[in-house]
Every structure is written in C-alpha cells, then in structure tokens.
mmCIF file of C-alpha atoms in Angstrom:
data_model
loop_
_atom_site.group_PDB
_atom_site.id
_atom_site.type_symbol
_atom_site.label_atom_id
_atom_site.label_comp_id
_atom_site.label_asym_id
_atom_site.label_seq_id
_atom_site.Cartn_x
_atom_site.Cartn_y
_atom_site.Cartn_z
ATOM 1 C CA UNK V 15 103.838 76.322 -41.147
ATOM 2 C CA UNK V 16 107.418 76.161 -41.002
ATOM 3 C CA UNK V 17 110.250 74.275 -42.465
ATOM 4 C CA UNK V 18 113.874 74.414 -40.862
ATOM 5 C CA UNK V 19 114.549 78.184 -40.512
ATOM 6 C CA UNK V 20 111.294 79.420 -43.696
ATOM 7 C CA UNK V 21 108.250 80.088 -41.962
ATOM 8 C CA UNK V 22 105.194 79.667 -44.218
ATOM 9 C CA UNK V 23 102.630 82.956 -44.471
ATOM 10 C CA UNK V 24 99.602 83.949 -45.762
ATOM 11 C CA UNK V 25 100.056 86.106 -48.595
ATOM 12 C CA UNK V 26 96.142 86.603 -49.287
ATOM 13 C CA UNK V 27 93.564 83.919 -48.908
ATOM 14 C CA UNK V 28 94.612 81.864 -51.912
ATOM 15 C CA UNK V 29 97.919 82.402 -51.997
ATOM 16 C CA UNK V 30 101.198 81.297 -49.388
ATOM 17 C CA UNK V 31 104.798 82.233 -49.676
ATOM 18 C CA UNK V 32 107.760 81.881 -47.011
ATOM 19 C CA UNK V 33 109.489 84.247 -45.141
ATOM 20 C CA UNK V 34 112.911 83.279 -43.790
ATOM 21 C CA UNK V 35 113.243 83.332 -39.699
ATOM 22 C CA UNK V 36 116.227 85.633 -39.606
ATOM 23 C CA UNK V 37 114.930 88.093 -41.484
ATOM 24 C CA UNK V 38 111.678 88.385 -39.017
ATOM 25 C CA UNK V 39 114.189 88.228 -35.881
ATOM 26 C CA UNK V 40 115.864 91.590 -37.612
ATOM 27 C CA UNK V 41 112.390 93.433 -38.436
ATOM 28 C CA UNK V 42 112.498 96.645 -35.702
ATOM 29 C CA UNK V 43 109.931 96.642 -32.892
ATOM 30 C CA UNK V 44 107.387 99.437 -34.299
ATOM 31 C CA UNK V 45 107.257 97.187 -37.289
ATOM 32 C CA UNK V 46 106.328 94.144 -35.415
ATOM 33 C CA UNK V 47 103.672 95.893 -33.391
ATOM 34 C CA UNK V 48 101.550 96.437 -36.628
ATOM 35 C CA UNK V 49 100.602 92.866 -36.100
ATOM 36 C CA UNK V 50 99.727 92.942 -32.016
ATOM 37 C CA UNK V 51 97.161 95.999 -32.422
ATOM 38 C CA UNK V 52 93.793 94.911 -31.543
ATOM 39 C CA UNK V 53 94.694 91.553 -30.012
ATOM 40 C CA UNK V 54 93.461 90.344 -26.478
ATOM 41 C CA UNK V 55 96.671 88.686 -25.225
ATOM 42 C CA UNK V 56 95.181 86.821 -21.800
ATOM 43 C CA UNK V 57 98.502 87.120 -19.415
ATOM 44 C CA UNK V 58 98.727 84.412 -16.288
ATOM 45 C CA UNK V 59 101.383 85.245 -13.297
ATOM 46 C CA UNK V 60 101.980 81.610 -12.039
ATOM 47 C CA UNK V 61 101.062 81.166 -8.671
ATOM 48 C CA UNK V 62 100.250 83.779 -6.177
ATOM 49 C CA UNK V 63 99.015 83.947 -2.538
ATOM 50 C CA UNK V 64 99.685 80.725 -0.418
ATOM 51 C CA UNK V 65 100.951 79.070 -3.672
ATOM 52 C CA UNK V 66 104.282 80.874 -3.704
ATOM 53 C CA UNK V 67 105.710 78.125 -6.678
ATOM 54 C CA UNK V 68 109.377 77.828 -6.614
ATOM 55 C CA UNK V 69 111.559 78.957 -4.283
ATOM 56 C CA UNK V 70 115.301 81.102 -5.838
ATOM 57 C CA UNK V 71 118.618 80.108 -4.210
ATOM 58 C CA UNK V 72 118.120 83.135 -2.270
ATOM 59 C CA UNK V 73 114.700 82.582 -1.234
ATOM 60 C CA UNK V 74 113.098 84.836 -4.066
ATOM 61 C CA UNK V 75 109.496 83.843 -4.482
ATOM 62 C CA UNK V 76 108.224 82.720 -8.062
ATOM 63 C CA UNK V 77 104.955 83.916 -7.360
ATOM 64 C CA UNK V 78 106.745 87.731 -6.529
ATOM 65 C CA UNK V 79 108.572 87.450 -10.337
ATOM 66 C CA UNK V 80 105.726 85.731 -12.675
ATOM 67 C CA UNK V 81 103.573 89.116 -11.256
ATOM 68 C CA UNK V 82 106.105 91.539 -12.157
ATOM 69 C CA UNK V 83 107.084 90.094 -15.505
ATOM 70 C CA UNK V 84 103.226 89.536 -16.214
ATOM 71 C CA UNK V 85 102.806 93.448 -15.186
ATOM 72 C CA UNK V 86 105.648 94.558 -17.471
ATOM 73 C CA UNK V 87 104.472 92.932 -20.184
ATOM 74 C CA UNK V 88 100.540 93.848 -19.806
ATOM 75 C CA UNK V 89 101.793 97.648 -19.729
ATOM 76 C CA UNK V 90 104.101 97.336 -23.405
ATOM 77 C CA UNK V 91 101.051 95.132 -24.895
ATOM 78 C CA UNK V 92 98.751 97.868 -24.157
ATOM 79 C CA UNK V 93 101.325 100.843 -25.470
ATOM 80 C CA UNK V 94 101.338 98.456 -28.901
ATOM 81 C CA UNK V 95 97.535 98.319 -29.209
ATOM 82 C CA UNK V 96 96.867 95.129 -27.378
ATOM 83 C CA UNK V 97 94.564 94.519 -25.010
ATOM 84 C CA UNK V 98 96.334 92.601 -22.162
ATOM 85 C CA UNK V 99 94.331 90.999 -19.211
ATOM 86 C CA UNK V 100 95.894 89.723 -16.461
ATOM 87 C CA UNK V 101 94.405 86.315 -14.749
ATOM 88 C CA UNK V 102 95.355 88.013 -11.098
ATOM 89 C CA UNK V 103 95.755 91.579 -10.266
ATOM 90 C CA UNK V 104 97.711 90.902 -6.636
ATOM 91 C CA UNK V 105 99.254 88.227 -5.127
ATOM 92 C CA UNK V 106 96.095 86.241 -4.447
ATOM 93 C CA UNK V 107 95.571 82.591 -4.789
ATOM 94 C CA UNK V 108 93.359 82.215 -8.186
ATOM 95 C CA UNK V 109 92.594 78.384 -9.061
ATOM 96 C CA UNK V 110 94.268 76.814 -12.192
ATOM 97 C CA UNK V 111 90.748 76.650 -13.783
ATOM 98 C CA UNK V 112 89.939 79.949 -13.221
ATOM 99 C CA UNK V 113 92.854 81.075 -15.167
ATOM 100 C CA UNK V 114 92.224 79.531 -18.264
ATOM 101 C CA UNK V 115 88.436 80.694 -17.805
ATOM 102 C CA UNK V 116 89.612 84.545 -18.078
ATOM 103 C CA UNK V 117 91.353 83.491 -21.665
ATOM 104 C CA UNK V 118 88.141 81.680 -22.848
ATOM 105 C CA UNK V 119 85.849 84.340 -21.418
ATOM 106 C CA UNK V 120 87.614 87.458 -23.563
ATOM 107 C CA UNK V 121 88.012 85.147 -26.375
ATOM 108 C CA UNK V 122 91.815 85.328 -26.081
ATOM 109 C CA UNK V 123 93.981 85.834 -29.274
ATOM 110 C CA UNK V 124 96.930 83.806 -27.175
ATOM 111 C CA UNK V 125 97.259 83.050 -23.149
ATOM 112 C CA UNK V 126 100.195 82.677 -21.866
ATOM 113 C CA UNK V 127 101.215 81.430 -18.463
ATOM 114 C CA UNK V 128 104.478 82.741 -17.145
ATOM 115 C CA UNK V 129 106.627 80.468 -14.827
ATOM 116 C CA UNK V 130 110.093 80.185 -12.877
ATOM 117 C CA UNK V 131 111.933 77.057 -12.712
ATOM 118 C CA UNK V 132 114.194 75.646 -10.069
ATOM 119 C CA UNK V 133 116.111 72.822 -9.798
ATOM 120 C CA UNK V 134 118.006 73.091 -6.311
ATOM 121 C CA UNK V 135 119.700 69.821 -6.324
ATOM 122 C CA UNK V 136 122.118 71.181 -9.221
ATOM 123 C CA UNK V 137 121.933 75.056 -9.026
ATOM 124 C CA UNK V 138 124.219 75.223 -12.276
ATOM 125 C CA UNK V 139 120.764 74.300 -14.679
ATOM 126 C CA UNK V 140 119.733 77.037 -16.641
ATOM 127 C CA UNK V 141 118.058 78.120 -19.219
ATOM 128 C CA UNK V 142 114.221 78.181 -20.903
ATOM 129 C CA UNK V 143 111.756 76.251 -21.370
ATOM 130 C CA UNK V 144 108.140 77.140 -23.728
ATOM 131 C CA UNK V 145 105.168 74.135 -23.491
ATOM 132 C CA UNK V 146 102.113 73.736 -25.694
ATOM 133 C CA UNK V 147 99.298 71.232 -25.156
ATOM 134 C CA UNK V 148 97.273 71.403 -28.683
ATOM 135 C CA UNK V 149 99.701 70.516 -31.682
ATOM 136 C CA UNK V 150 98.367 73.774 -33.568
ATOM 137 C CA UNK V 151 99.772 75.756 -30.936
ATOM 138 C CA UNK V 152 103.338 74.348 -31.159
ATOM 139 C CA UNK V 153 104.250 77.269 -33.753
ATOM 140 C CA UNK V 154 103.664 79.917 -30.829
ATOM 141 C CA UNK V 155 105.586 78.040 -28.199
ATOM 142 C CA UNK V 156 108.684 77.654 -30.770
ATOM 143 C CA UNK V 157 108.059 81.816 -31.504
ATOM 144 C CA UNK V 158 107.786 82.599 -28.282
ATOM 145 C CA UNK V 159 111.199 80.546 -27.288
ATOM 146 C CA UNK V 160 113.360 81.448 -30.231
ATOM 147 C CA UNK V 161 112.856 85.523 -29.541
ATOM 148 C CA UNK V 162 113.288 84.941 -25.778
ATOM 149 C CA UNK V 163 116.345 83.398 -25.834
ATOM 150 C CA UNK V 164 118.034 85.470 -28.334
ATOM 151 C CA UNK V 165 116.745 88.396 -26.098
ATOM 152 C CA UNK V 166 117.962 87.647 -22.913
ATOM 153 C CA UNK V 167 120.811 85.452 -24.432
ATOM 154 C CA UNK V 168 120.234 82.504 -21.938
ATOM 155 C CA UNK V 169 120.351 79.285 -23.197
ATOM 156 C CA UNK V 170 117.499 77.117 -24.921
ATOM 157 C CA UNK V 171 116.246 74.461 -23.514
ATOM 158 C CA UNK V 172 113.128 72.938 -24.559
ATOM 159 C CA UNK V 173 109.770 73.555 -27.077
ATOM 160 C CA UNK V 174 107.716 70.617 -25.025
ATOM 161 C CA UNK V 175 104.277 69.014 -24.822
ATOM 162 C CA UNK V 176 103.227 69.377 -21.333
ATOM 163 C CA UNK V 177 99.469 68.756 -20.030
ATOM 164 C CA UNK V 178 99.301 71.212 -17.885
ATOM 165 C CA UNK V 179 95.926 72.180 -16.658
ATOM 166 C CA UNK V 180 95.359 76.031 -17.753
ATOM 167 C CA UNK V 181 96.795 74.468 -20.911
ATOM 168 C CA UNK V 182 94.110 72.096 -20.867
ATOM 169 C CA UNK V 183 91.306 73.894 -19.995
ATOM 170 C CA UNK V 184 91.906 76.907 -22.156
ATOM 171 C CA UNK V 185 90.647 77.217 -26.001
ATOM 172 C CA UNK V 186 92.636 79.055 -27.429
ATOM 173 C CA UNK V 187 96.090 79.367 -28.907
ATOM 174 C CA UNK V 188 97.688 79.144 -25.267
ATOM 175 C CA UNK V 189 101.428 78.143 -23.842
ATOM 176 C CA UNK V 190 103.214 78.260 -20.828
ATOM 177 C CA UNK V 191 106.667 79.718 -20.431
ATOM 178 C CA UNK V 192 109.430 78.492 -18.225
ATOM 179 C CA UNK V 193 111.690 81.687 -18.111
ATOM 180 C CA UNK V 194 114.638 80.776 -16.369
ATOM 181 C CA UNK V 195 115.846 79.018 -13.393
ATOM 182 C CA UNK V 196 115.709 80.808 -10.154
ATOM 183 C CA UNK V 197 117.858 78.040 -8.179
ATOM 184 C CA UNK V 198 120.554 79.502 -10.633
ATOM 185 C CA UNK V 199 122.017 82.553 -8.426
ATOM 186 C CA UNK V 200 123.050 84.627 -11.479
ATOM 187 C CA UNK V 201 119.467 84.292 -12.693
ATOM 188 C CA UNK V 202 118.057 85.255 -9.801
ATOM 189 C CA UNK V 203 120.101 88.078 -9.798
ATOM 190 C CA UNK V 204 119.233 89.478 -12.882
ATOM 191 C CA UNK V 205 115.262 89.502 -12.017
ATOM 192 C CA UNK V 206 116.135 91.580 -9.216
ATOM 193 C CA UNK V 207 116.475 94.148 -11.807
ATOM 194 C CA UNK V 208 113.786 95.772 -14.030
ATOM 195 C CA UNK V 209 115.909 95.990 -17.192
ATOM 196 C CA UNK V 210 116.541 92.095 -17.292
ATOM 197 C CA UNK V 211 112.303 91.667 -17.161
ATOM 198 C CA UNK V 212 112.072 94.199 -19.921
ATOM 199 C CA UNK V 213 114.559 91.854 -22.089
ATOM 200 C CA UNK V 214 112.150 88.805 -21.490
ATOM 201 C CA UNK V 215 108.894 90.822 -22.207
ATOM 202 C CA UNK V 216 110.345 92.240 -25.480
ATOM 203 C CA UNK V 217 111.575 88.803 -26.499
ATOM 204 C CA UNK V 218 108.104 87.961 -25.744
ATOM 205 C CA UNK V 219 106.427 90.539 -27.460
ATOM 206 C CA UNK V 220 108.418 90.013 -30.782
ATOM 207 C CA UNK V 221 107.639 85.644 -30.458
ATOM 208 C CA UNK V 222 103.934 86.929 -30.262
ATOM 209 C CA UNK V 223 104.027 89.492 -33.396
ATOM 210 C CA UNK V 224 106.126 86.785 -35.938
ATOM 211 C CA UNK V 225 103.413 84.284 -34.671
ATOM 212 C CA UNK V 226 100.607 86.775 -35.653
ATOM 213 C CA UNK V 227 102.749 87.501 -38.895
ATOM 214 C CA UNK V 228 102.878 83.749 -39.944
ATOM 215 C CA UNK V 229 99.562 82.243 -38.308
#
C-alpha cells in the first residue's frame, strides 16, 4: 500500500511496516537488483512492422524506439538476474493479443508495454505518461512513473486507467508506459542517442525493484 510519500511493506507474513519513498529513490542500483533476481519481466516494443505507431517531428518511427528501449532494457534485466522476454524480436507486426499471450504464457512477474507519444498539433507537449487497467496494479504504474521521471528529469504527466487491450488481455501485474513525446523535437533528439534510453531503462528498472520491495 501506500500513503502520501510511506509505502507500506511486508516485514514477514504477519507483520507490515512503512518505508518512506525517498529513502527507496536513494537506495544504489546493486541494492535494488536483490529484489529483480529470478523474475520473468515480459517486455512489449509497441508496434512494429506495418504498424509503425507514431510518427517524431522528424519522421522518427515509434515502432524503431519502443524496440531499442525494449532491447536495452531486456539486456540490464538479464545482467540483474531477470529473465526478460521480449513480445517481438524484429520489427514484425505481432497482434495486440498475442502480446499479452507471451506474459500469460511465462507466467510473467510484470509486462510492460513500452510506447511513444505524439501530439503534432502542439509540438511543445511533453512529458510521461504510465497506465494500468486492474486497480491492484496501480502501485506499479505509480513506481514505474515516479523513478522514470526523476531519471530522465522530464516532466510527469499522468498515472491513468486506460483499457488498453494487452492490458486487458494479460493476467498479470501489467502497465503500459508512455515515455515521452516524439512530436517534441528535443525529445526526439535525445532518443537518437543511446545514453538518454539507458536513463529511461534504469528509471525503469529501479520503479520495478521498489515495486518488488513493497508488493
């Protein structure tokens, strides 16, 4: 549970005690990846194939940056002890149900889908944007969003309901990232470069380990 900035944790099976938020955010990264070891973390690159998704201000292809972000992150998972699957291995069309069949098929720990926004009309929005479909899995998406956006220091947008499909269909913990507005040149910039993907995927990572800490 969590209550302003305490998050509530398991202390053994009869007994709870809170943790405060800032002092998770300040734990180093070998410390966090005690709690990903072992995990099956089910990773979805948005789109792909024919279904390019959105479109960047300089006609960057969604499709091009969920795969590399999704890649980048399978690779630190798997040097932390996780086992990462991806939903696609190429830029191949692969149906919305058949992504959120991979997560139920391994039994998925968490699947996340990773997405680019645009919004061409007003190229200035920015910013990030986590959904969940099951209330119990609200707790990840707000994780998930708080270490991202300290990471990459963009700005926070929204922790949202959405009924999305590989939301829908999926069983387990799952949510569906938003990570940044490619219509917005200076984001689209930045994912140009590998350093700025390794800032999301460690934001990431960390949102994934304090929900593992806490859940």
């Amino acid at each position: 549970g969590q209550e302003d900035d305490w998050l509530q944790i398991a202390l053994s099976d009869t007994e709870t005690g809170y943790i405060n938020q800032h002092v998770l955010n300040s734990f180093p990264d070998h410390t966090l990846s005690h709690y990903l070891k072992g995990k099956t973390i089910v990773i979805d690159p948005g789109h792909g194939g024919h279904d390019v998704g959105a479109i960047g201000a300089n006609g960057t292809f969604e499709k091009d940056l969920t795969f590399i972000t999704a890649i980048e992150l399978q690779k630190s998972l798997e040097t932390l002890g996780a086992h990462a699957v991806l939903t696609r291995q190429k830029d191949e069309f692969v149906s919305l149900s058949s992504r959120a069949t991979v997560a139920n098929t391994y039994h998925a720990d968490v699947f996340i889908s990773i997405h680019y926004n645009s919004f061409p009309d007003v190229p200035s929005v920015q910013g990030i944007d986590t959904y969940y479909y099951r209330d119990e899995d609200k707790v990840l998406a707000e994780q998930i969003q708080t270490s991202v956006v300290k990471n990459v220091q963009d700005q926070k947008r929204n922790v949202s309901y959405g009924n999305f499909q590989v939301l829908r269909q999926s069983h387990q913990p799952s949510v569906l990232v938003e990570l940044g507005f490619i219509s917005h040149e200076m984001t689209e910039q930045n994912l140009q470069t590998k350093s700025y993907h390794q800032k999301l995927v460690q934001g990431i990572i960390k949102g994934l380990a304090t929900y593992f800490i806490i859940r």
